[in-house]
Every structure is written in structure tokens, then in C-alpha cells.
Coordinates of C-alpha atoms and ligand atoms in Angstrom, one line a residue:
M839 CA -1.7 -4.7 1.2
R840 CA 1.7 -5.6 2.6
L841 CA 2.2 -9.4 2.8
I842 CA 3.8 -10.8 5.8
E843 CA 7.1 -12.6 5.2
Q844 CA 5.8 -16.1 5.4
E845 CA 3.0 -15.5 2.8
G846 CA 5.3 -13.4 0.6
K847 CA 7.8 -16.2 0.5
A848 CA 5.0 -18.8 -0.2
L849 CA 4.1 -16.7 -3.2
L850 CA 7.8 -16.5 -4.4
R851 CA 8.2 -20.3 -3.9
R852 CA 5.1 -20.8 -6.1
H853 CA 7.0 -18.9 -8.8
G854 CA 10.1 -21.1 -8.4
I855 CA 12.2 -18.6 -6.5
A856 CA 14.6 -20.1 -3.9
V857 CA 13.5 -19.3 -0.3
P858 CA 14.5 -21.1 2.9
R859 CA 12.2 -23.9 4.1
G860 CA 9.9 -22.6 6.8
V861 CA 6.8 -23.3 8.8
L862 CA 4.4 -21.1 10.7
L863 CA 4.2 -22.1 14.4
R864 CA 1.5 -21.2 16.9
P865 CA 2.1 -21.5 20.6
G866 CA 2.4 -25.2 21.6
E867 CA 3.0 -26.4 18.0
S868 CA 6.2 -28.2 17.1
P869 CA 7.9 -28.3 13.7
P870 CA 7.2 -31.2 11.4
A871 CA 9.4 -34.3 11.7
G872 CA 12.6 -33.9 9.7
F873 CA 12.7 -30.1 9.9
P874 CA 16.4 -29.1 10.1
R875 CA 16.4 -27.4 13.5
A876 CA 20.1 -26.7 14.0
G877 CA 20.7 -23.0 13.6
A878 CA 17.1 -22.3 12.6
F879 CA 15.6 -18.9 13.1
L880 CA 12.3 -17.8 14.7
K881 CA 10.8 -14.7 13.2
A882 CA 8.0 -12.5 14.2
Q883 CA 5.4 -12.2 11.4
V884 CA 4.5 -8.5 11.5
P885 CA 4.1 -6.1 8.6
E886 CA 7.2 -4.1 9.7
G887 CA 10.9 -4.2 8.9
G888 CA 13.7 -3.8 11.3
R889 CA 12.8 -6.9 13.3
G890 CA 16.4 -8.1 13.6
K891 CA 17.3 -5.0 15.5
R892 CA 14.2 -5.2 17.7
G893 CA 14.9 -8.7 18.9
L894 CA 12.1 -10.1 16.8
V895 CA 14.4 -12.5 14.8
R896 CA 16.1 -15.0 17.1
R897 CA 17.9 -18.3 16.9
A898 CA 15.3 -21.0 17.7
E899 CA 17.8 -22.9 19.9
E900 CA 18.1 -19.9 22.2
P901 CA 16.1 -20.9 25.4
G902 CA 12.8 -19.1 25.6
A903 CA 13.2 -17.5 22.1
A904 CA 9.6 -17.9 21.0
E905 CA 8.3 -16.6 24.4
A906 CA 10.7 -13.6 24.1
I907 CA 9.5 -12.7 20.6
R908 CA 5.8 -13.1 21.6
A909 CA 6.3 -11.0 24.7
A910 CA 8.0 -8.2 22.6
L911 CA 5.0 -8.3 20.3
G912 CA 2.6 -8.1 23.2
D913 CA 0.7 -11.1 21.7
P914 CA 1.1 -14.5 23.4
A915 CA -0.7 -16.2 20.6
A916 CA 1.3 -14.7 17.7
P917 CA 2.3 -17.2 15.0
L918 CA 6.0 -17.3 14.3
L919 CA 8.0 -18.3 11.3
L920 CA 10.4 -21.1 12.0
E921 CA 13.0 -21.1 9.2
E922 CA 15.9 -23.2 8.3
A923 CA 19.2 -21.5 8.6
M924 CA 21.0 -20.5 5.4
P925 CA 24.8 -20.7 5.4
I926 CA 25.1 -17.1 4.2
A927 CA 28.4 -16.2 2.5
R928 CA 27.3 -12.7 1.6
E929 CA 24.2 -10.5 2.2
L930 CA 22.9 -8.5 -0.8
Y931 CA 20.0 -6.3 -1.3
L932 CA 17.6 -6.5 -4.2
A933 CA 14.3 -4.6 -4.7
L934 CA 11.9 -4.1 -7.6
R935 CA 9.3 -1.4 -7.6
V936 CA 6.9 0.2 -9.9
D937 CA 8.2 3.6 -10.9
G938 CA 4.9 5.4 -11.4
T939 CA 6.5 8.4 -13.1
A940 CA 8.4 6.4 -15.7
Q941 CA 5.7 3.7 -15.9
A942 CA 8.4 1.1 -15.6
I943 CA 9.8 -1.4 -13.3
E944 CA 12.9 -0.2 -11.4
L945 CA 15.5 -2.5 -10.0
L946 CA 17.6 -1.5 -7.0
V947 CA 20.6 -3.7 -6.1
S948 CA 23.1 -3.2 -3.4
A949 CA 26.2 -5.3 -2.8
E950 CA 25.9 -4.9 0.9
G951 CA 22.5 -5.9 2.2
G952 CA 21.3 -7.0 5.6
V953 CA 20.1 -5.0 8.6
E954 CA 22.6 -2.2 8.0
V955 CA 21.6 -1.6 4.4
E956 CA 20.8 2.0 4.9
A957 CA 24.3 2.8 6.2
G958 CA 25.9 1.5 3.0
A959 CA 26.4 3.0 -0.4
P960 CA 23.2 3.9 -2.3
P961 CA 21.8 1.0 -4.4
L962 CA 22.4 0.8 -8.1
R963 CA 19.2 1.6 -10.1
H964 CA 18.1 0.2 -13.4
H965 CA 14.8 0.3 -15.3
L966 CA 13.9 -3.0 -16.8
D967 CA 11.1 -4.6 -18.9
P968 CA 11.2 -8.4 -18.2
E969 CA 9.5 -9.2 -21.4
A970 CA 11.9 -7.2 -23.6
P971 CA 14.5 -9.2 -25.5
G972 CA 17.9 -8.9 -23.8
A973 CA 16.4 -7.8 -20.4
A974 CA 18.9 -10.0 -18.5
A975 CA 21.8 -8.8 -20.6
G976 CA 20.8 -5.2 -19.8
V977 CA 20.8 -5.8 -16.1
F978 CA 24.1 -7.7 -16.3
A979 CA 25.7 -4.7 -18.2
A980 CA 24.3 -2.3 -15.6
L981 CA 25.7 -4.4 -12.7
R982 CA 29.1 -4.7 -14.4
K983 CA 29.6 -0.9 -14.7
G984 CA 31.2 -0.6 -11.3
D985 CA 33.4 -3.2 -9.6
A986 CA 30.8 -4.1 -6.9
F987 CA 29.6 -7.3 -8.6
P988 CA 32.0 -9.9 -10.1
P989 CA 30.8 -11.5 -13.3
D990 CA 29.4 -14.7 -11.9
L991 CA 27.3 -12.8 -9.2
A992 CA 26.2 -10.2 -11.7
A993 CA 24.9 -13.0 -14.1
R994 CA 23.0 -14.7 -11.3
L995 CA 21.6 -11.4 -10.1
A996 CA 20.5 -10.4 -13.7
R997 CA 18.6 -13.7 -14.2
L998 CA 17.0 -13.5 -10.8
A999 CA 16.0 -9.8 -11.3
V1000 CA 14.2 -10.6 -14.6
R1001 CA 12.4 -13.6 -13.0
L1002 CA 11.4 -11.4 -10.0
A1003 CA 10.2 -8.6 -12.3
R1004 CA 7.9 -11.1 -14.0
V1005 CA 6.6 -12.1 -10.6
L1006 CA 6.1 -8.4 -9.8
A1007 CA 4.0 -7.9 -12.9
A1008 CA 2.0 -11.2 -12.6
E1009 CA 1.2 -10.7 -9.0
D1010 CA 0.4 -6.9 -9.3
L1011 CA 3.0 -6.0 -6.7
E1012 CA 4.0 -2.4 -6.1
L1013 CA 7.2 -3.5 -4.3
L1014 CA 9.2 -6.7 -4.0
E1015 CA 12.1 -6.3 -1.7
I1016 CA 14.6 -9.0 -0.7
N1017 CA 16.9 -8.1 2.2
P1018 CA 19.0 -10.0 2.8
L1019 CA 19.3 -11.7 -0.5
A1020 CA 21.8 -14.3 0.6
Q1021 CA 24.5 -15.7 -1.6
L1022 CA 25.6 -19.1 -0.4
A1023 CA 29.1 -20.5 -0.6
D1024 CA 28.2 -22.4 -3.8
G1025 CA 27.1 -19.1 -5.4
R1026 CA 23.3 -19.7 -5.2
L1027 CA 21.0 -16.8 -4.3
V1028 CA 18.3 -17.4 -1.7
A1029 CA 15.7 -14.9 -0.5
C1030 CA 16.1 -14.9 3.3
D1031 CA 13.6 -12.1 3.8
A1032 CA 10.8 -10.9 1.6
K1033 CA 8.7 -7.7 1.7
L1034 CA 5.9 -7.8 -0.9
V1035 CA 3.3 -5.1 -1.3
R1036 CA 0.3 -5.8 -3.6
D1037 CA -1.6 -3.0 -5.3
D1038 CA -5.0 -3.0 -3.6
A1039 CA -6.6 -1.8 -6.7
A1040 CA -5.6 -5.1 -8.4
A1041 CA -6.8 -7.3 -5.6
F1042 CA -9.8 -8.5 -7.6
R1043 CA -7.5 -10.2 -10.1
H1044 CA -6.3 -12.6 -7.4
A1045 CA -7.7 -15.1 -5.1
P1046 CA -9.5 -13.4 -2.2
A1047 CA -6.8 -12.2 0.3
A1048 CA -8.5 -14.1 3.1
E1049 CA -7.9 -17.4 1.3
E1050 CA -4.5 -16.8 -0.3
T1051 CA -2.8 -14.6 2.3
P1052 CA -5.0 -15.0 5.4
L1053 CA -2.5 -13.7 8.0
S1054 CA -1.6 -10.7 6.0
A1055 CA -5.3 -9.9 5.4
A1056 CA -6.1 -10.3 9.1
L1057 CA -3.2 -8.0 10.1
A1058 CA -4.1 -5.4 7.5
A1059 CA -7.8 -5.5 8.7
A1060 CA -6.7 -5.2 12.3
A1061 CA -4.7 -2.1 11.4
L1062 CA -7.8 -0.4 9.9
T1063 CA -10.0 2.0 11.9
P1064 CA -13.7 1.0 12.1
L1065 CA -14.5 3.7 9.4
E1066 CA -11.7 2.5 7.1
R1067 CA -13.0 -1.0 7.4
R1068 CA -16.6 0.1 6.5
A1069 CA -15.2 1.9 3.5
R1070 CA -13.4 -1.3 2.4
E1071 CA -16.5 -3.3 2.8
R1072 CA -18.4 -0.9 0.6
G1073 CA -15.8 -1.1 -2.2
F1074 CA -13.6 2.0 -1.8
H1075 CA -10.6 3.1 0.3
L1076 CA -10.7 5.5 3.1
V1077 CA -7.6 6.6 5.0
E1078 CA -8.2 8.6 8.2
L1079 CA -5.6 11.4 8.7
P1080 CA -4.9 12.3 12.3
G1081 CA -5.1 15.9 13.2
G1082 CA -7.3 16.8 10.2
T1083 CA -10.0 19.5 10.4
V1084 CA -11.8 19.0 7.1
A1085 CA -13.7 15.9 6.2
M1086 CA -12.8 15.5 2.5
V1087 CA -14.8 13.6 -0.1
T1088 CA -13.1 13.3 -3.5
A1089 CA -13.3 11.0 -6.5
G1090 CA -10.0 9.3 -7.5
A1091 CA -6.6 9.6 -6.0
G1092 CA -5.3 12.4 -8.3
L1093 CA -8.0 14.8 -7.4
G1094 CA -7.7 13.7 -3.7
M1095 CA -4.0 14.6 -3.7
L1096 CA -4.6 18.0 -5.2
M1097 CA -7.3 18.9 -2.6
L1098 CA -5.1 17.4 0.2
D1099 CA -2.3 19.9 -0.8
L1100 CA -4.7 22.9 -1.2
L1101 CA -6.3 22.3 2.2
G1102 CA -2.9 21.7 3.8
D1103 CA -1.6 25.0 2.3
A1104 CA -4.6 26.8 3.6
G1105 CA -3.9 25.6 7.2
L1106 CA -7.0 23.3 7.2
P1107 CA -5.6 19.8 6.9
A1108 CA -7.9 17.1 5.6
A1109 CA -9.1 14.5 8.1
C1110 CA -9.5 11.8 5.6
F1111 CA -8.5 10.7 2.0
M1112 CA -10.6 8.5 -0.3
D1113 CA -9.8 6.5 -3.3
N1114 CA -11.6 4.1 -5.6
A1115 CA -11.0 0.4 -5.0
Q1116 CA -12.7 -0.7 -8.2
G1117 CA -15.4 0.7 -10.4
G1118 CA -16.2 4.4 -10.6
P1119 CA -16.7 6.7 -7.6
D1120 CA -20.4 7.5 -8.5
E1121 CA -21.6 4.1 -7.2
T1122 CA -20.2 4.7 -3.8
M1123 CA -20.9 8.5 -3.5
P1124 CA -23.7 8.1 -0.9
E1125 CA -21.5 5.9 1.3
R1126 CA -18.6 8.3 0.9
L1127 CA -20.7 11.2 2.1
A1128 CA -22.1 9.2 5.0
L1129 CA -18.6 8.3 6.2
A1130 CA -17.4 11.9 5.7
F1131 CA -20.4 13.2 7.8
E1132 CA -19.5 10.8 10.6
I1133 CA -15.9 12.3 10.6
A1134 CA -17.4 15.8 10.4
R1135 CA -19.4 15.1 13.6
R1136 CA -16.1 15.1 15.6
P1137 CA -15.5 18.3 17.5
E1138 CA -12.2 19.1 15.9
V1139 CA -13.6 18.9 12.4
K1140 CA -14.9 22.1 11.1
A1141 CA -16.3 21.4 7.7
T1142 CA -16.9 18.9 4.9
L1143 CA -15.5 19.4 1.5
F1144 CA -16.9 17.5 -1.5
Y1145 CA -15.1 17.8 -4.8
T1146 CA -15.7 15.5 -7.8
T1147 CA -15.4 15.5 -11.6
I1148 CA -18.5 14.9 -13.6
A1149 CA -16.7 14.9 -17.0
S1150 CA -19.4 15.6 -19.6
R1151 CA -22.4 14.0 -17.9
P1152 CA -25.3 16.4 -17.2
L1153 CA -24.7 18.4 -14.0
K1154 CA -28.4 18.8 -13.3
G1155 CA -29.0 15.2 -12.4
R1156 CA -26.0 15.1 -10.1
V1157 CA -27.0 18.3 -8.3
E1158 CA -30.6 17.0 -7.8
A1159 CA -29.4 13.7 -6.5
L1160 CA -27.0 15.4 -4.1
A1161 CA -29.7 17.9 -2.9
K1162 CA -32.0 14.9 -2.2
A1163 CA -29.4 13.1 -0.3
L1164 CA -28.7 16.1 1.8
R1165 CA -32.3 16.7 2.7
E1166 CA -32.5 13.1 3.9
S1167 CA -29.2 13.4 5.8
P1168 CA -28.2 17.0 6.5
P1169 CA -24.5 17.8 6.8
P1170 CA -23.4 18.1 10.5
K1171 CA -21.0 20.9 9.6
P1172 CA -20.8 23.4 6.8
L1173 CA -20.6 21.6 3.5
F1174 CA -18.5 23.0 0.5
V1175 CA -19.2 21.4 -2.9
G1176 CA -17.1 21.5 -6.0
F1177 CA -17.7 20.1 -9.4
A1178 CA -15.1 20.0 -12.2
A1179 CA -17.6 20.1 -15.0
A1180 CA -16.9 20.2 -18.7
H1181 CA -18.9 22.6 -20.9
A1182 CA -21.2 19.8 -22.1
S1183 CA -22.4 19.2 -18.5
L1184 CA -23.6 22.8 -18.3
A1185 CA -25.8 22.6 -21.4
G1186 CA -29.2 23.9 -20.3
Y1187 CA -28.2 24.2 -16.7
S1188 CA -25.9 26.8 -15.3
L1189 CA -23.6 26.7 -12.3
E1190 CA -25.8 29.5 -10.9
E1191 CA -28.9 27.2 -11.0
A1192 CA -26.9 24.5 -9.4
R1193 CA -25.7 26.9 -6.7
A1194 CA -29.3 27.9 -5.9
A1195 CA -30.5 24.3 -5.7
L1196 CA -27.7 23.3 -3.4
R1197 CA -27.9 26.3 -1.2
A1198 CA -31.6 25.4 -0.6
A1199 CA -30.4 22.0 0.5
G1200 CA -27.9 23.5 3.0
V1201 CA -24.7 23.7 1.0
A1202 CA -22.5 26.6 2.1
A1203 CA -20.8 27.2 -1.2
L1204 CA -20.4 25.8 -4.7
H1205 CA -17.4 26.4 -7.0
D1206 CA -15.9 24.7 -10.0
D1207 CA -12.4 25.9 -9.3
P1208 CA -10.7 23.9 -6.5
L1209 CA -8.7 26.9 -5.3
E1210 CA -11.8 29.1 -5.0
L1211 CA -13.6 26.3 -3.2
V1212 CA -10.8 26.1 -0.6
R1213 CA -10.7 29.9 -0.2
A1214 CA -14.5 29.9 0.4
L1215 CA -14.0 27.2 3.0
K1216 CA -11.2 29.0 4.7
A1217 CA -13.1 32.3 4.8
A1218 CA -16.0 30.6 6.5
V1219 CA -14.3 28.4 9.0
G1220 CA -10.6 29.2 9.0
Ligands
LIG1352 P1 14.2 -7.7 9.3 O1 15.2 -7.2 10.3 O2 12.8 -7.4 9.8 O3 14.5 -7.2 7.9 O4 14.3 -9.3 9.3 P2 15.3 -10.3 8.5 O5 14.4 -11.4 8.0 O6 16.0 -9.6 7.4 O7 16.3 -10.9 9.5 C1 17.3 -10.0 10.1 C2 18.7 -10.6 9.9 O8 18.7 -11.9 10.4 C3 19.1 -10.7 8.5 O9 19.6 -9.5 8.0 C4 20.1 -11.8 8.6 O10 21.4 -11.2 8.9 C5 19.7 -12.7 9.7 N1 19.1 -13.9 9.1 C6 17.8 -14.1 8.8 N2 17.7 -15.4 8.2 C7 18.9 -15.9 8.3 C8 19.4 -17.2 7.9 O11 18.8 -18.1 7.4 N3 20.8 -17.4 8.1 C9 21.6 -16.4 8.7 N4 22.9 -16.7 8.8 N5 21.1 -15.2 9.0 C10 19.8 -15.0 8.8
LIG1353 MN1 15.1 -8.0 6.2

């Protein structure tokens, strides 16, 4: 889930990171007494970047600023962030992300941040482990390789990067991007904008989103389709894919990505993608099938593909459970089933027996090889 700026900054503040003072204002609300209003900014709280260029960040003193932002958002009740102005001497860019391939935290820093960051030179990249001894020294050395960062700035950036990397890990963030990271005239660094994305699979380790980050949670829920919301309530992730023609049920993101590619290559794009939120896929399999069948009822969807691994558990039990579920709720379009089964699962029960049992329950084809499964599907409905 992407956190809106105000809730991302509240999280950073909780970790002792310098952010401007700010309050969330709903229509008709005024800032608390003593809030420094001169030069303050009003900022739309939407989970998108590029607000500055779209007129969604304005000086609060500008007459009608709040109304103009709310009109541009199409939401007269939208809460806005009123934020004290920072005397910015220099705008930098700093981001930390989880590099899944390297299984490490990657730091990206650019000497020219702000709304035109993409037009500037590509950011400097550096892998860091915030708990390793000498982490800050390593960042400092990386920053000092070129001439973009003078020693004082490089030292401040290195200390901040290590602290933010700890926040990234502690808060299970996939991304923590500060743009602009403002350097003030006295040298201090202040996070003037914040884009934080939390790994949904780790949500259970934190306070419920509705309590800790209510606005982000509400915006994320509003962006879900009704079926995606139902999946979330049942403990797994569903992403609907516009233009898809095959309702796809898979277990785990890796297998899902593989089938997504195979279907795409076959000219039969998937209409949905599923992933585990917590726990194993087995517990939510009936719900996954039920949602897939709802998608399969749409006129443009031609088939349902069900592909799962059963590791070394007995195949027989799985096949019988699936056959029973299909007799109770028959597939609305041809159903193609795949099991990636290890040898142990086939002890005393062959794929042929499984095929016969499933055919009797209305399954069009059963294969253990994903490519063969997609070929069978294409031959039937492509
Ligand atoms: P974004 O366009 O959605 O990324 O929104 P930002 O929060 O980054 O705001 C856009 C721009 O407004 C920034 O790049 C800054 O140039 C400017 N800005 C935001 N906050 C301040 C501030 O406190 N002081 C100054 N001088 N400029 C600010
Ligand atoms: Mn920004």
C-alpha cells in the first residue's frame, strides 16, 4: 500500500526524521493557533506524484487555493495537507528501495531533485546494509566519488541514508522516496515530500492500516474493484487485468508471473492475477476459484486456468476436493487445470487417474507442464 504524504511523513517523524510541520485540513477547518502561515503550502493528499505540475500543490496565501485544489481533484471534501514553508537552499533527491534481485537495500541519490528530477542526470546508486559496521562511511565514499556532493553534504546524506534504511527495514517498506529532500541554508536536510510504499505481505506486522494510516487505507480501498476488495477481505490479493480473456487462478506470485507470460505469449492475456497475502494458498483456494468463475462469466473471458503446486502432498486428496467443488459450482467456461506435482504426490495415484476424475467433473484438460496446459487452452478456445 502506498502511504499518502501526510501519513508517510507522520511515520518518518515518529522515527526522528526531520519533516516540515503540517496539519490535515478538511473543508471549513482552520489551522491550529500558532501555525506558521506565511509562505505555507497546501498539498493534495492523493497517492500520485507530479502534483506540483498539476496545480495540486499551491501557496496557502493564494486566494481560493484550497478550493482550486479540491476542484482539480473533483472532490469538494478532500482533506489537504497544510505545511509550513521550508527555506529551501537546494533540492535533492533521495530514495531507498528493496532490490529484490540482490536481496539488498539500494540507495539512489541525485544532486538535483524537485519536480524536474527526471530531466537531470541519473541518480547515483549504492547498495547498503544499515546494520553493517561502516555503513555510513560506505555511503559517504560512494557520494564522494564524483564532484556532485561536497564533503559536508555527503556526510549529512550518508547519516540520513543509513537512518532511513533502518526505517525502511523496520517498517517493511518497499520504497521510501524523498523528493525534494531540501537542504536548508544552515545545511540541515528536511524531507519536503515523502512517498512510502509498504509491502502488503508484511501488513500483519504493523498496526491495522485503518488505524495507523486511515487515509491511505481508505484511498487504497477506494481504488480496488469490488472483486479485488472481496479477495482482500478473504486474505489474498487479486488484481484485475483489463482486456484479459482468461480467468487465472495460481498459487504464489512466482507461478502467477510465469503463467501470465505464457498466456500473454499465446495471445490469450490473463484477466486477473492472484497472490498470497498471508498463509498458504490452500486455505483460500475455494474463494480463489469462486472469484475466478465470476470473472469467467464475463462475455470477453473465454476460459479459466487453474495452476498450482502441490509439492509432495498426495495428489489424490487435492483432485477429489477440486472435483467435489466443481460439482457444487460448475465452471461457467472451459476449465484447464495444472498441477506441478512432485513424484511423491503421485505415489499410488497417477496423473491419468486424476485426469479421469477431473474430466468427469467437467474439467477440459489436465497437465503438469505449464506450457502444455497453455497449448491445450489455446487449441480449445484460441
Ligand atoms: P509532487 O509534485 O507531487 O512530488 O509534490 P511535492 O511535495 O514534491 O511538491 C512539489 C514542489 O513544491 C517541490 O518540488 C518543491 O519545489 C515545492 N515545495 C514543496 N514544499 C515546499 C516548501 O516547504 N518550500 C518550498 N520552497 N517549496 C516547496
Ligand atoms: Mn515530490
